[in-house]
Amino acid sequence: MSSNEKMTVDSAYEAVAPDDFPAMMDVDRYGTRSSAFDKIISATHDHFWDPLDDKYIDYGQPFDLERELLMPSDFNMELKTAVSDKLDEKQKIYLVNENVRWTMSSILHGEQGALALSASLCHILKDPGAQEYAANQTREEARHVTGFAKYIQARWGKPTACGVVLEQLLNEIVASPLVWKKLVGMQMIVEGLAMGTFATFYAKTNDPLLRRLMQLVMTDEAFHHKFGKIWADRTVPRLPESERELIEDWALEVFMTLMRNSSGPEQKKEIYERLGLDWRWVQGALAEALTDRNMRSDLQESTNVFRVLIKTLLKAGIITERTAPKYAAYVDMQELYGEGDRMVGDDIAEEGIKYLQELNGAGGGNAVFALGGTAAE
Ligand SMILES: [Fe+2]
Ligand SMILES: [Fe+2]
C-alpha cells in the first residue's frame, strides 16, 4: 500500500496493519490519547437500551401481516406501475410487507457489517480514544443486530439473503485496511443510507413495534454519524487535491452502484415469483413508469432515503462541483447547499435520547449536548 492511499492527516486516525498488535504495546502510545471523541463516548450511557428488555421494546406486540400494511402502499414503487393492475388486495399487502422484510433484512446484514467494521477499527486505529469510541460503537452495533434479528423473527421467522451489491460493499469495507475507506464506506455511505431509511420508516410505518425499534436505533446511529463527521472535518480539508478526488470518485462509484441496484427487481425475484410475476416484466413496468413525468416525481419521493447520505457527503467535502451534477438526478442539490448541518434523524434521535434518559433515570442533558454541539472541538 502506498502512503498516498493511507491518507492519515490527523493523528487520531493513524493506523497500523490489522495483525500488528505489538505496535499497540508501544509504551508511548498509551499516553497520547485524542480528546476528540470523549463527549460521544461519555454520552453512550445516556442512550442505553436493551433489545432483550420489555421495558425498552416489547417484541410481543402483534401485527396481522395478511391484512395490514407495514408501510402505506404509496411508499411502494411497484404499485405505482402496471404491477398494480395484476394484483388483488391481498397480493398487494403481501408485496408491500415482503418488500419491508427485504429492506429490514438488508439493514440486519448492514448492522452485522457495522459490527465487524467497528471491531476491525479497534485493531488498526492507534489512538486509545479512537479505539474506545470504536469499541463502544461495536457494542451498539451488536445490539442493533439483536434488535433487527428479533424484529424479523417476530414478523417472518427468518431474514432474506443479502443482496449481491450490498454484500460486496460490506465485504470490501470490512476487509479493507484503509481507515478512509472504512469511514467513508460505513460511517457516511451505509450509515447515511440507514439513517434516511430509519427516518422514513419511523415517520410512515403502521407497526408500533417497528416505529419503536427505529427510534431506539437512531439514538445510537446519530452518534456514529457524528464520528464520521469528526473524521471528515479533521481530514478532508487538509488532503492534497488528488487524494480528496480519489475519495470523491470512490464515494460516487459506491453511491451509483447502490442506487442502480437498491430497488433492482432481480434481487427481489422470489417475491415476484410468489405473486406469479416475472422480475423482467416488473423491471419493464418500472422503466415504463419512469418515462411518465408525474410518476417520475412520485418515484423520486421514495429516493428521499438517499438524501441523508448525499447531504453527509456534501457537508464533508466529498461532493464538489466535479461530481454534484451526478447526484442532482436524485435530490435537489441547491436545497442541500442552503441547509445547515442538522440531519433529518437528529430530532428523532434527540427525542429518543430524552425518553431513554428518563427511563434510565439519568441526570443530565449530556447526550443531547454532544449531539447538538460540535464534538470535534
Ligand atoms: Fe447500527
Ligand atoms: Fe451504526
mmCIF file of C-alpha atoms and ligand atoms in Angstrom:
data_model
loop_
_atom_site.group_PDB
_atom_site.id
_atom_site.type_symbol
_atom_site.label_atom_id
_atom_site.label_comp_id
_atom_site.label_asym_id
_atom_site.label_seq_id
_atom_site.Cartn_x
_atom_site.Cartn_y
_atom_site.Cartn_z
ATOM 1 C CA MET A 1 0.000 0.000 0.000
ATOM 2 C CA SER A 2 1.421 3.407 -0.906
ATOM 3 C CA SER A 3 1.448 6.153 1.698
ATOM 4 C CA ASN A 4 -0.883 8.038 -0.647
ATOM 5 C CA GLU A 5 -3.667 5.544 -0.167
ATOM 6 C CA LYS A 6 -3.275 5.680 3.622
ATOM 7 C CA MET A 7 -4.138 9.400 3.799
ATOM 8 C CA THR A 8 -3.581 9.963 7.504
ATOM 9 C CA VAL A 9 -3.601 13.711 8.089
ATOM 10 C CA ASP A 10 -4.823 13.654 11.693
ATOM 11 C CA SER A 11 -3.007 11.625 14.334
ATOM 12 C CA ALA A 12 -6.318 10.477 15.863
ATOM 13 C CA TYR A 13 -6.768 8.306 12.772
ATOM 14 C CA GLU A 14 -3.257 6.922 12.495
ATOM 15 C CA ALA A 15 -3.443 3.215 11.764
ATOM 16 C CA VAL A 16 -1.319 0.077 11.797
ATOM 17 C CA ALA A 17 -1.736 -3.247 9.986
ATOM 18 C CA PRO A 18 -4.557 -5.389 11.448
ATOM 19 C CA ASP A 19 -2.055 -8.011 12.691
ATOM 20 C CA ASP A 20 0.421 -5.557 14.224
ATOM 21 C CA PHE A 21 -0.540 -5.969 17.860
ATOM 22 C CA PRO A 22 2.993 -5.223 19.108
ATOM 23 C CA ALA A 23 2.502 -1.625 17.902
ATOM 24 C CA MET A 24 -0.336 -1.313 20.442
ATOM 25 C CA MET A 25 2.005 -2.102 23.344
ATOM 26 C CA ASP A 26 4.355 0.734 22.499
ATOM 27 C CA VAL A 27 4.711 2.427 25.900
ATOM 28 C CA ASP A 28 4.481 5.895 24.405
ATOM 29 C CA ARG A 29 1.165 5.141 22.674
ATOM 30 C CA TYR A 30 -0.952 4.878 25.842
ATOM 31 C CA GLY A 31 -0.307 8.465 26.843
ATOM 32 C CA THR A 32 -1.188 10.019 23.500
ATOM 33 C CA ARG A 33 -4.965 9.996 23.529
ATOM 34 C CA SER A 34 -7.044 12.365 21.425
ATOM 35 C CA SER A 35 -9.906 14.024 23.300
ATOM 36 C CA ALA A 36 -11.916 14.419 20.071
ATOM 37 C CA PHE A 37 -14.239 11.524 20.899
ATOM 38 C CA ASP A 38 -14.589 11.922 24.675
ATOM 39 C CA LYS A 39 -18.042 13.538 24.539
ATOM 40 C CA ILE A 40 -19.571 10.922 22.280
ATOM 41 C CA ILE A 41 -18.029 8.130 24.376
ATOM 42 C CA SER A 42 -19.392 9.569 27.647
ATOM 43 C CA ALA A 43 -22.837 10.021 26.083
ATOM 44 C CA THR A 44 -23.285 6.271 25.482
ATOM 45 C CA HIS A 45 -24.717 5.737 28.975
ATOM 46 C CA ASP A 46 -27.476 8.267 28.417
ATOM 47 C CA HIS A 47 -28.866 6.428 25.408
ATOM 48 C CA PHE A 48 -28.505 2.902 26.745
ATOM 49 C CA TRP A 49 -31.237 0.451 25.755
ATOM 50 C CA ASP A 50 -31.568 -3.306 25.719
ATOM 51 C CA PRO A 51 -33.424 -5.214 22.977
ATOM 52 C CA LEU A 52 -33.940 -8.095 25.403
ATOM 53 C CA ASP A 53 -35.758 -5.957 27.989
ATOM 54 C CA ASP A 54 -39.533 -5.278 27.538
ATOM 55 C CA LYS A 55 -39.042 -2.013 29.388
ATOM 56 C CA TYR A 56 -37.429 -0.606 26.228
ATOM 57 C CA ILE A 57 -39.125 -2.588 23.473
ATOM 58 C CA ASP A 58 -41.781 -5.289 23.537
ATOM 59 C CA TYR A 59 -41.407 -7.790 20.704
ATOM 60 C CA GLY A 60 -44.656 -9.467 21.734
ATOM 61 C CA GLN A 61 -46.751 -6.698 20.079
ATOM 62 C CA PRO A 62 -48.810 -8.446 17.367
ATOM 63 C CA PHE A 63 -49.279 -7.401 13.747
ATOM 64 C CA ASP A 64 -51.517 -9.075 11.155
ATOM 65 C CA LEU A 65 -49.255 -9.343 8.098
ATOM 66 C CA GLU A 66 -52.037 -10.768 5.928
ATOM 67 C CA ARG A 67 -54.467 -7.922 6.494
ATOM 68 C CA GLU A 68 -52.395 -4.887 7.450
ATOM 69 C CA LEU A 69 -49.771 -2.907 5.553
ATOM 70 C CA LEU A 70 -46.474 -2.336 7.385
ATOM 71 C CA MET A 71 -45.969 0.751 5.205
ATOM 72 C CA PRO A 72 -48.553 2.831 3.304
ATOM 73 C CA SER A 73 -48.953 1.434 -0.217
ATOM 74 C CA ASP A 74 -47.942 4.746 -1.849
ATOM 75 C CA PHE A 75 -44.458 4.121 -0.481
ATOM 76 C CA ASN A 76 -44.239 1.058 -2.737
ATOM 77 C CA MET A 77 -42.656 1.707 -6.139
ATOM 78 C CA GLU A 78 -44.095 -1.354 -7.902
ATOM 79 C CA LEU A 79 -47.670 -0.417 -7.020
ATOM 80 C CA LYS A 80 -47.240 2.853 -8.897
ATOM 81 C CA THR A 81 -46.777 0.855 -12.110
ATOM 82 C CA ALA A 82 -48.666 -1.723 -14.203
ATOM 83 C CA VAL A 83 -47.832 -4.258 -11.457
ATOM 84 C CA SER A 84 -50.785 -2.817 -9.532
ATOM 85 C CA ASP A 85 -53.318 -3.967 -12.180
ATOM 86 C CA LYS A 86 -52.159 -7.576 -11.901
ATOM 87 C CA LEU A 87 -52.672 -7.944 -8.151
ATOM 88 C CA ASP A 88 -55.692 -8.240 -5.863
ATOM 89 C CA GLU A 89 -55.811 -6.541 -2.428
ATOM 90 C CA LYS A 90 -54.298 -9.492 -0.568
ATOM 91 C CA GLN A 91 -51.441 -9.760 -3.034
ATOM 92 C CA LYS A 92 -50.747 -6.038 -2.746
ATOM 93 C CA ILE A 93 -50.469 -6.349 1.014
ATOM 94 C CA TYR A 94 -48.127 -9.302 0.526
ATOM 95 C CA LEU A 95 -45.939 -7.320 -1.883
ATOM 96 C CA VAL A 96 -45.690 -4.305 0.425
ATOM 97 C CA ASN A 97 -44.907 -6.387 3.502
ATOM 98 C CA GLU A 98 -42.368 -8.629 1.748
ATOM 99 C CA ASN A 99 -40.611 -5.509 0.483
ATOM 100 C CA VAL A 100 -40.340 -4.346 4.090
ATOM 101 C CA ARG A 101 -38.943 -7.765 5.004
ATOM 102 C CA TRP A 102 -36.346 -7.358 2.257
ATOM 103 C CA THR A 103 -35.379 -3.883 3.500
ATOM 104 C CA MET A 104 -35.208 -4.983 7.151
ATOM 105 C CA SER A 105 -33.049 -7.939 6.105
ATOM 106 C CA SER A 106 -30.693 -5.601 4.222
ATOM 107 C CA ILE A 107 -30.485 -3.470 7.354
ATOM 108 C CA LEU A 108 -29.754 -6.524 9.502
ATOM 109 C CA HIS A 109 -26.864 -7.505 7.191
ATOM 110 C CA GLY A 110 -25.698 -3.885 7.237
ATOM 111 C CA GLU A 111 -25.737 -3.867 11.060
ATOM 112 C CA GLN A 112 -23.656 -7.059 11.055
ATOM 113 C CA GLY A 113 -21.245 -5.295 8.696
ATOM 114 C CA ALA A 114 -21.117 -2.280 11.013
ATOM 115 C CA LEU A 115 -20.361 -4.561 13.971
ATOM 116 C CA ALA A 116 -17.462 -6.274 12.157
ATOM 117 C CA LEU A 117 -16.192 -2.974 10.774
ATOM 118 C CA SER A 118 -16.144 -1.177 14.142
ATOM 119 C CA ALA A 119 -14.379 -4.164 15.683
ATOM 120 C CA SER A 120 -11.793 -4.040 12.876
ATOM 121 C CA LEU A 121 -11.187 -0.349 13.672
ATOM 122 C CA CYS A 122 -10.104 -1.408 17.182
ATOM 123 C CA HIS A 123 -7.336 -3.476 15.571
ATOM 124 C CA ILE A 124 -5.942 -0.764 13.321
ATOM 125 C CA LEU A 125 -6.554 2.656 14.928
ATOM 126 C CA LYS A 126 -3.634 3.560 17.191
ATOM 127 C CA ASP A 127 -5.237 6.331 19.217
ATOM 128 C CA PRO A 128 -6.639 4.997 22.535
ATOM 129 C CA GLY A 129 -9.592 7.418 22.416
ATOM 130 C CA ALA A 130 -10.484 6.427 18.864
ATOM 131 C CA GLN A 131 -10.238 2.769 19.913
ATOM 132 C CA GLU A 132 -12.543 3.308 22.878
ATOM 133 C CA TYR A 133 -15.041 5.022 20.593
ATOM 134 C CA ALA A 134 -14.844 2.123 18.086
ATOM 135 C CA ALA A 135 -15.293 -0.447 20.887
ATOM 136 C CA ASN A 136 -18.388 1.434 22.044
ATOM 137 C CA GLN A 137 -19.793 1.516 18.540
ATOM 138 C CA THR A 138 -19.125 -2.217 18.188
ATOM 139 C CA ARG A 139 -21.226 -2.824 21.271
ATOM 140 C CA GLU A 140 -24.044 -0.649 19.945
ATOM 141 C CA GLU A 141 -23.998 -2.347 16.528
ATOM 142 C CA ALA A 142 -24.232 -5.693 18.340
ATOM 143 C CA ARG A 143 -27.485 -4.612 19.987
ATOM 144 C CA HIS A 144 -28.771 -3.449 16.595
ATOM 145 C CA VAL A 145 -28.077 -6.912 15.192
ATOM 146 C CA THR A 146 -30.055 -8.372 18.106
ATOM 147 C CA GLY A 147 -32.835 -5.802 17.707
ATOM 148 C CA PHE A 148 -33.358 -6.374 13.963
ATOM 149 C CA ALA A 149 -32.923 -10.141 14.181
ATOM 150 C CA LYS A 150 -35.654 -10.205 16.839
ATOM 151 C CA TYR A 151 -37.974 -7.981 14.781
ATOM 152 C CA ILE A 152 -37.611 -10.152 11.677
ATOM 153 C CA GLN A 153 -38.085 -13.264 13.790
ATOM 154 C CA ALA A 154 -41.260 -11.847 15.327
ATOM 155 C CA ARG A 155 -42.769 -10.905 11.948
ATOM 156 C CA TRP A 156 -41.453 -13.506 9.442
ATOM 157 C CA GLY A 157 -39.234 -16.006 11.259
ATOM 158 C CA LYS A 158 -36.203 -15.525 9.022
ATOM 159 C CA PRO A 159 -34.409 -12.763 7.095
ATOM 160 C CA THR A 160 -33.866 -12.901 3.329
ATOM 161 C CA ALA A 161 -30.351 -13.343 1.915
ATOM 162 C CA CYS A 162 -28.177 -10.257 1.464
ATOM 163 C CA GLY A 163 -28.370 -8.633 -1.976
ATOM 164 C CA VAL A 164 -25.178 -9.058 -4.043
ATOM 165 C CA VAL A 165 -24.376 -5.330 -4.253
ATOM 166 C CA LEU A 166 -24.631 -4.685 -0.526
ATOM 167 C CA GLU A 167 -22.735 -7.874 0.258
ATOM 168 C CA GLN A 168 -19.830 -6.840 -1.991
ATOM 169 C CA LEU A 169 -19.659 -3.367 -0.466
ATOM 170 C CA LEU A 170 -19.747 -4.708 3.115
ATOM 171 C CA ASN A 171 -17.029 -7.251 2.299
ATOM 172 C CA GLU A 172 -14.857 -4.556 0.749
ATOM 173 C CA ILE A 173 -15.017 -2.115 3.655
ATOM 174 C CA VAL A 174 -14.798 -4.697 6.454
ATOM 175 C CA ALA A 175 -11.694 -6.300 4.876
ATOM 176 C CA SER A 176 -10.014 -3.042 3.819
ATOM 177 C CA PRO A 177 -7.038 -1.897 5.947
ATOM 178 C CA LEU A 178 -7.703 1.706 4.839
ATOM 179 C CA VAL A 179 -9.246 3.923 7.521
ATOM 180 C CA TRP A 180 -10.720 6.399 5.000
ATOM 181 C CA LYS A 181 -12.427 3.642 3.039
ATOM 182 C CA LYS A 182 -13.909 2.164 6.211
ATOM 183 C CA LEU A 183 -15.154 5.531 7.478
ATOM 184 C CA VAL A 184 -16.484 6.886 4.200
ATOM 185 C CA GLY A 185 -17.970 3.484 3.294
ATOM 186 C CA MET A 186 -19.601 2.706 6.633
ATOM 187 C CA GLN A 187 -19.939 5.893 8.702
ATOM 188 C CA MET A 188 -21.046 8.021 5.772
ATOM 189 C CA ILE A 189 -22.499 5.901 2.988
ATOM 190 C CA VAL A 190 -24.017 2.848 4.707
ATOM 191 C CA GLU A 191 -24.986 4.703 7.903
ATOM 192 C CA GLY A 192 -26.250 7.662 5.871
ATOM 193 C CA LEU A 193 -28.447 5.361 3.841
ATOM 194 C CA ALA A 194 -29.608 3.655 7.030
ATOM 195 C CA MET A 195 -30.481 6.971 8.729
ATOM 196 C CA GLY A 196 -32.573 8.009 5.725
ATOM 197 C CA THR A 197 -34.345 4.666 5.760
ATOM 198 C CA PHE A 198 -34.907 4.710 9.528
ATOM 199 C CA ALA A 199 -36.322 8.241 9.433
ATOM 200 C CA THR A 200 -38.737 7.259 6.649
ATOM 201 C CA PHE A 201 -39.894 4.103 8.429
ATOM 202 C CA TYR A 202 -40.206 5.974 11.727
ATOM 203 C CA ALA A 203 -42.473 8.546 10.104
ATOM 204 C CA LYS A 204 -44.551 6.186 7.970
ATOM 205 C CA THR A 205 -44.825 2.682 9.412
ATOM 206 C CA ASN A 206 -48.136 1.325 10.675
ATOM 207 C CA ASP A 207 -46.359 -1.076 13.047
ATOM 208 C CA PRO A 208 -45.758 0.484 16.502
ATOM 209 C CA LEU A 209 -43.056 -2.124 17.234
ATOM 210 C CA LEU A 210 -41.092 -1.172 14.114
ATOM 211 C CA ARG A 211 -41.519 2.505 14.942
ATOM 212 C CA ARG A 212 -40.058 1.976 18.410
ATOM 213 C CA LEU A 213 -37.145 -0.052 17.020
ATOM 214 C CA MET A 214 -36.350 2.760 14.568
ATOM 215 C CA GLN A 215 -36.347 5.335 17.348
ATOM 216 C CA LEU A 216 -34.040 3.322 19.604
ATOM 217 C CA VAL A 217 -31.572 2.508 16.828
ATOM 218 C CA MET A 218 -31.499 6.140 15.694
ATOM 219 C CA THR A 219 -30.451 7.347 19.146
ATOM 220 C CA ASP A 220 -27.231 5.346 18.610
ATOM 221 C CA GLU A 221 -26.737 5.953 14.891
ATOM 222 C CA ALA A 222 -26.780 9.726 15.261
ATOM 223 C CA PHE A 223 -23.522 9.377 17.228
ATOM 224 C CA HIS A 224 -21.977 7.030 14.665
ATOM 225 C CA HIS A 225 -22.734 9.645 12.073
ATOM 226 C CA LYS A 226 -21.027 12.216 14.313
ATOM 227 C CA PHE A 227 -17.845 10.108 14.400
ATOM 228 C CA GLY A 228 -17.722 10.118 10.592
ATOM 229 C CA LYS A 229 -18.273 13.876 10.627
ATOM 230 C CA ILE A 230 -15.382 14.424 13.062
ATOM 231 C CA TRP A 231 -13.124 12.408 10.747
ATOM 232 C CA ALA A 232 -14.229 14.400 7.715
ATOM 233 C CA ASP A 233 -13.808 17.796 9.419
ATOM 234 C CA ARG A 234 -10.271 16.929 10.517
ATOM 235 C CA THR A 235 -9.146 15.134 7.394
ATOM 236 C CA VAL A 236 -10.808 16.172 4.140
ATOM 237 C CA PRO A 237 -9.895 19.911 4.116
ATOM 238 C CA ARG A 238 -6.205 19.035 4.652
ATOM 239 C CA LEU A 239 -5.942 16.376 1.957
ATOM 240 C CA PRO A 240 -3.995 17.036 -1.241
ATOM 241 C CA GLU A 241 -6.346 17.514 -4.222
ATOM 242 C CA SER A 242 -5.523 14.150 -5.806
ATOM 243 C CA GLU A 243 -6.284 12.202 -2.618
ATOM 244 C CA ARG A 244 -9.552 14.025 -1.987
ATOM 245 C CA GLU A 245 -10.555 13.302 -5.568
ATOM 246 C CA LEU A 246 -9.779 9.612 -5.073
ATOM 247 C CA ILE A 247 -12.220 9.552 -2.124
ATOM 248 C CA GLU A 248 -14.778 11.605 -4.057
ATOM 249 C CA ASP A 249 -14.661 9.218 -7.026
ATOM 250 C CA TRP A 250 -14.861 6.092 -4.872
ATOM 251 C CA ALA A 251 -17.857 7.505 -2.959
ATOM 252 C CA LEU A 252 -19.648 8.360 -6.223
ATOM 253 C CA GLU A 253 -18.988 4.909 -7.635
ATOM 254 C CA VAL A 254 -20.401 3.246 -4.497
ATOM 255 C CA PHE A 255 -23.412 5.556 -4.483
ATOM 256 C CA MET A 256 -24.204 4.856 -8.147
ATOM 257 C CA THR A 257 -23.902 1.111 -7.673
ATOM 258 C CA LEU A 258 -26.187 1.194 -4.636
ATOM 259 C CA MET A 259 -28.636 3.482 -6.400
ATOM 260 C CA ARG A 260 -28.864 1.320 -9.501
ATOM 261 C CA ASN A 261 -29.366 -1.831 -7.504
ATOM 262 C CA SER A 262 -31.152 -0.889 -4.309
ATOM 263 C CA SER A 263 -34.513 -1.450 -5.907
ATOM 264 C CA GLY A 264 -33.244 -3.757 -8.638
ATOM 265 C CA PRO A 265 -36.101 -6.173 -9.363
ATOM 266 C CA GLU A 266 -33.739 -9.092 -9.989
ATOM 267 C CA GLN A 267 -32.742 -9.097 -6.325
ATOM 268 C CA LYS A 268 -36.379 -9.493 -5.311
ATOM 269 C CA LYS A 269 -37.336 -12.023 -7.966
ATOM 270 C CA GLU A 270 -38.524 -14.584 -5.417
ATOM 271 C CA ILE A 271 -41.135 -12.176 -4.068
ATOM 272 C CA TYR A 272 -42.464 -11.544 -7.595
ATOM 273 C CA GLU A 273 -42.466 -15.237 -8.457
ATOM 274 C CA ARG A 274 -44.720 -15.968 -5.499
ATOM 275 C CA LEU A 275 -47.148 -13.428 -6.993
ATOM 276 C CA GLY A 276 -46.935 -15.007 -10.443
ATOM 277 C CA LEU A 277 -44.812 -12.159 -11.850
ATOM 278 C CA ASP A 278 -41.552 -12.395 -13.756
ATOM 279 C CA TRP A 279 -38.892 -9.970 -12.461
ATOM 280 C CA ARG A 280 -38.015 -8.916 -16.019
ATOM 281 C CA TRP A 281 -41.598 -7.913 -16.611
ATOM 282 C CA VAL A 282 -41.599 -5.954 -13.328
ATOM 283 C CA GLN A 283 -38.385 -4.232 -14.424
ATOM 284 C CA GLY A 284 -40.075 -3.250 -17.683
ATOM 285 C CA ALA A 285 -43.104 -1.897 -15.828
ATOM 286 C CA LEU A 286 -40.857 0.197 -13.574
ATOM 287 C CA ALA A 287 -38.874 1.513 -16.553
ATOM 288 C CA GLU A 288 -42.084 2.450 -18.337
ATOM 289 C CA ALA A 289 -43.385 4.298 -15.282
ATOM 290 C CA LEU A 290 -40.173 6.301 -15.178
ATOM 291 C CA THR A 291 -40.930 7.830 -18.576
ATOM 292 C CA ASP A 292 -44.125 9.344 -17.126
ATOM 293 C CA ARG A 293 -43.482 12.792 -15.668
ATOM 294 C CA ASN A 294 -45.824 12.601 -12.671
ATOM 295 C CA MET A 295 -44.686 9.106 -11.940
ATOM 296 C CA ARG A 296 -41.069 10.212 -12.001
ATOM 297 C CA SER A 297 -41.584 12.843 -9.333
ATOM 298 C CA ASP A 298 -43.541 10.282 -7.318
ATOM 299 C CA LEU A 299 -40.696 7.825 -7.583
ATOM 300 C CA GLN A 300 -38.216 10.497 -6.653
ATOM 301 C CA GLU A 301 -40.043 10.914 -3.393
ATOM 302 C CA SER A 302 -39.166 7.375 -2.458
ATOM 303 C CA THR A 303 -35.494 8.140 -3.124
ATOM 304 C CA ASN A 304 -35.597 10.620 -0.249
ATOM 305 C CA VAL A 305 -33.842 7.930 1.762
ATOM 306 C CA PHE A 306 -30.727 8.852 -0.232
ATOM 307 C CA ARG A 307 -30.929 12.455 0.869
ATOM 308 C CA VAL A 308 -29.163 11.990 4.222
ATOM 309 C CA LEU A 309 -26.326 10.151 2.554
ATOM 310 C CA ILE A 310 -25.866 12.785 -0.169
ATOM 311 C CA LYS A 311 -26.071 15.593 2.384
ATOM 312 C CA THR A 312 -23.444 13.861 4.537
ATOM 313 C CA LEU A 313 -21.021 13.556 1.624
ATOM 314 C CA LEU A 314 -21.692 17.141 0.563
ATOM 315 C CA LYS A 315 -21.129 18.628 4.031
ATOM 316 C CA ALA A 316 -17.980 16.512 4.375
ATOM 317 C CA GLY A 317 -16.478 17.989 1.206
ATOM 318 C CA ILE A 318 -16.646 14.628 -0.586
ATOM 319 C CA ILE A 319 -19.027 16.032 -3.212
ATOM 320 C CA THR A 320 -17.697 19.065 -5.124
ATOM 321 C CA GLU A 321 -18.789 20.651 -8.391
ATOM 322 C CA ARG A 322 -16.912 17.838 -10.146
ATOM 323 C CA THR A 323 -19.477 15.253 -9.041
ATOM 324 C CA ALA A 324 -22.501 17.282 -7.856
ATOM 325 C CA PRO A 325 -24.332 17.023 -11.237
ATOM 326 C CA LYS A 326 -24.387 13.210 -10.924
ATOM 327 C CA TYR A 327 -26.171 13.417 -7.575
ATOM 328 C CA ALA A 328 -28.530 16.114 -8.826
ATOM 329 C CA ALA A 329 -30.557 13.474 -10.668
ATOM 330 C CA TYR A 330 -31.697 12.128 -7.298
ATOM 331 C CA VAL A 331 -32.059 15.118 -4.974
ATOM 332 C CA ASP A 332 -32.361 18.899 -5.158
ATOM 333 C CA MET A 333 -28.708 19.862 -4.651
ATOM 334 C CA GLN A 334 -29.414 23.613 -4.417
ATOM 335 C CA GLU A 335 -31.675 22.922 -1.466
ATOM 336 C CA LEU A 336 -28.928 20.876 0.229
ATOM 337 C CA TYR A 337 -26.294 23.611 -0.257
ATOM 338 C CA GLY A 338 -28.529 26.018 1.635
ATOM 339 C CA GLU A 339 -29.179 23.718 4.599
ATOM 340 C CA GLY A 340 -27.319 23.651 7.913
ATOM 341 C CA ASP A 341 -25.570 20.631 9.410
ATOM 342 C CA ARG A 342 -28.615 19.197 11.128
ATOM 343 C CA MET A 343 -29.734 15.845 9.788
ATOM 344 C CA VAL A 344 -33.280 14.603 9.303
ATOM 345 C CA GLY A 345 -32.736 11.972 12.002
ATOM 346 C CA ASP A 346 -31.334 14.318 14.656
ATOM 347 C CA ASP A 347 -34.722 15.402 16.008
ATOM 348 C CA ILE A 348 -35.947 11.831 16.240
ATOM 349 C CA ALA A 349 -32.686 10.812 17.939
ATOM 350 C CA GLU A 350 -32.828 13.645 20.467
ATOM 351 C CA GLU A 351 -36.415 12.847 21.346
ATOM 352 C CA GLY A 352 -35.394 9.193 21.753
ATOM 353 C CA ILE A 353 -32.470 10.129 23.987
ATOM 354 C CA LYS A 354 -34.705 12.215 26.258
ATOM 355 C CA TYR A 355 -37.065 9.268 26.529
ATOM 356 C CA LEU A 356 -34.169 6.918 27.364
ATOM 357 C CA GLN A 357 -32.694 9.314 29.914
ATOM 358 C CA GLU A 358 -35.993 9.318 31.780
ATOM 359 C CA LEU A 359 -36.284 5.540 31.536
ATOM 360 C CA ASN A 360 -32.685 5.055 32.670
ATOM 361 C CA GLY A 361 -33.005 7.616 35.452
ATOM 362 C CA ALA A 362 -30.028 9.568 34.107
ATOM 363 C CA GLY A 363 -29.471 13.079 35.353
ATOM 364 C CA GLY A 364 -28.285 15.421 32.636
ATOM 365 C CA GLY A 365 -28.673 16.621 29.101
ATOM 366 C CA ASN A 366 -25.186 15.370 28.348
ATOM 367 C CA ALA A 367 -26.057 13.294 25.289
ATOM 368 C CA VAL A 368 -28.214 15.990 23.756
ATOM 369 C CA PHE A 369 -25.381 18.436 24.179
ATOM 370 C CA ALA A 370 -22.919 16.105 22.460
ATOM 371 C CA LEU A 371 -25.271 15.563 19.539
ATOM 372 C CA GLY A 372 -26.220 19.191 19.065
ATOM 373 C CA GLY A 373 -22.800 20.676 19.782
ATOM 374 C CA THR A 374 -19.585 20.459 17.848
ATOM 375 C CA ALA A 375 -17.947 17.365 19.282
ATOM 376 C CA ALA A 376 -14.942 17.883 17.039
ATOM 377 C CA GLU A 377 -13.708 20.856 19.005
HETATM 378 FE FE FE B 1 -26.249 0.218 13.676
HETATM 379 FE FE FE B 2 -24.059 2.472 13.283
#
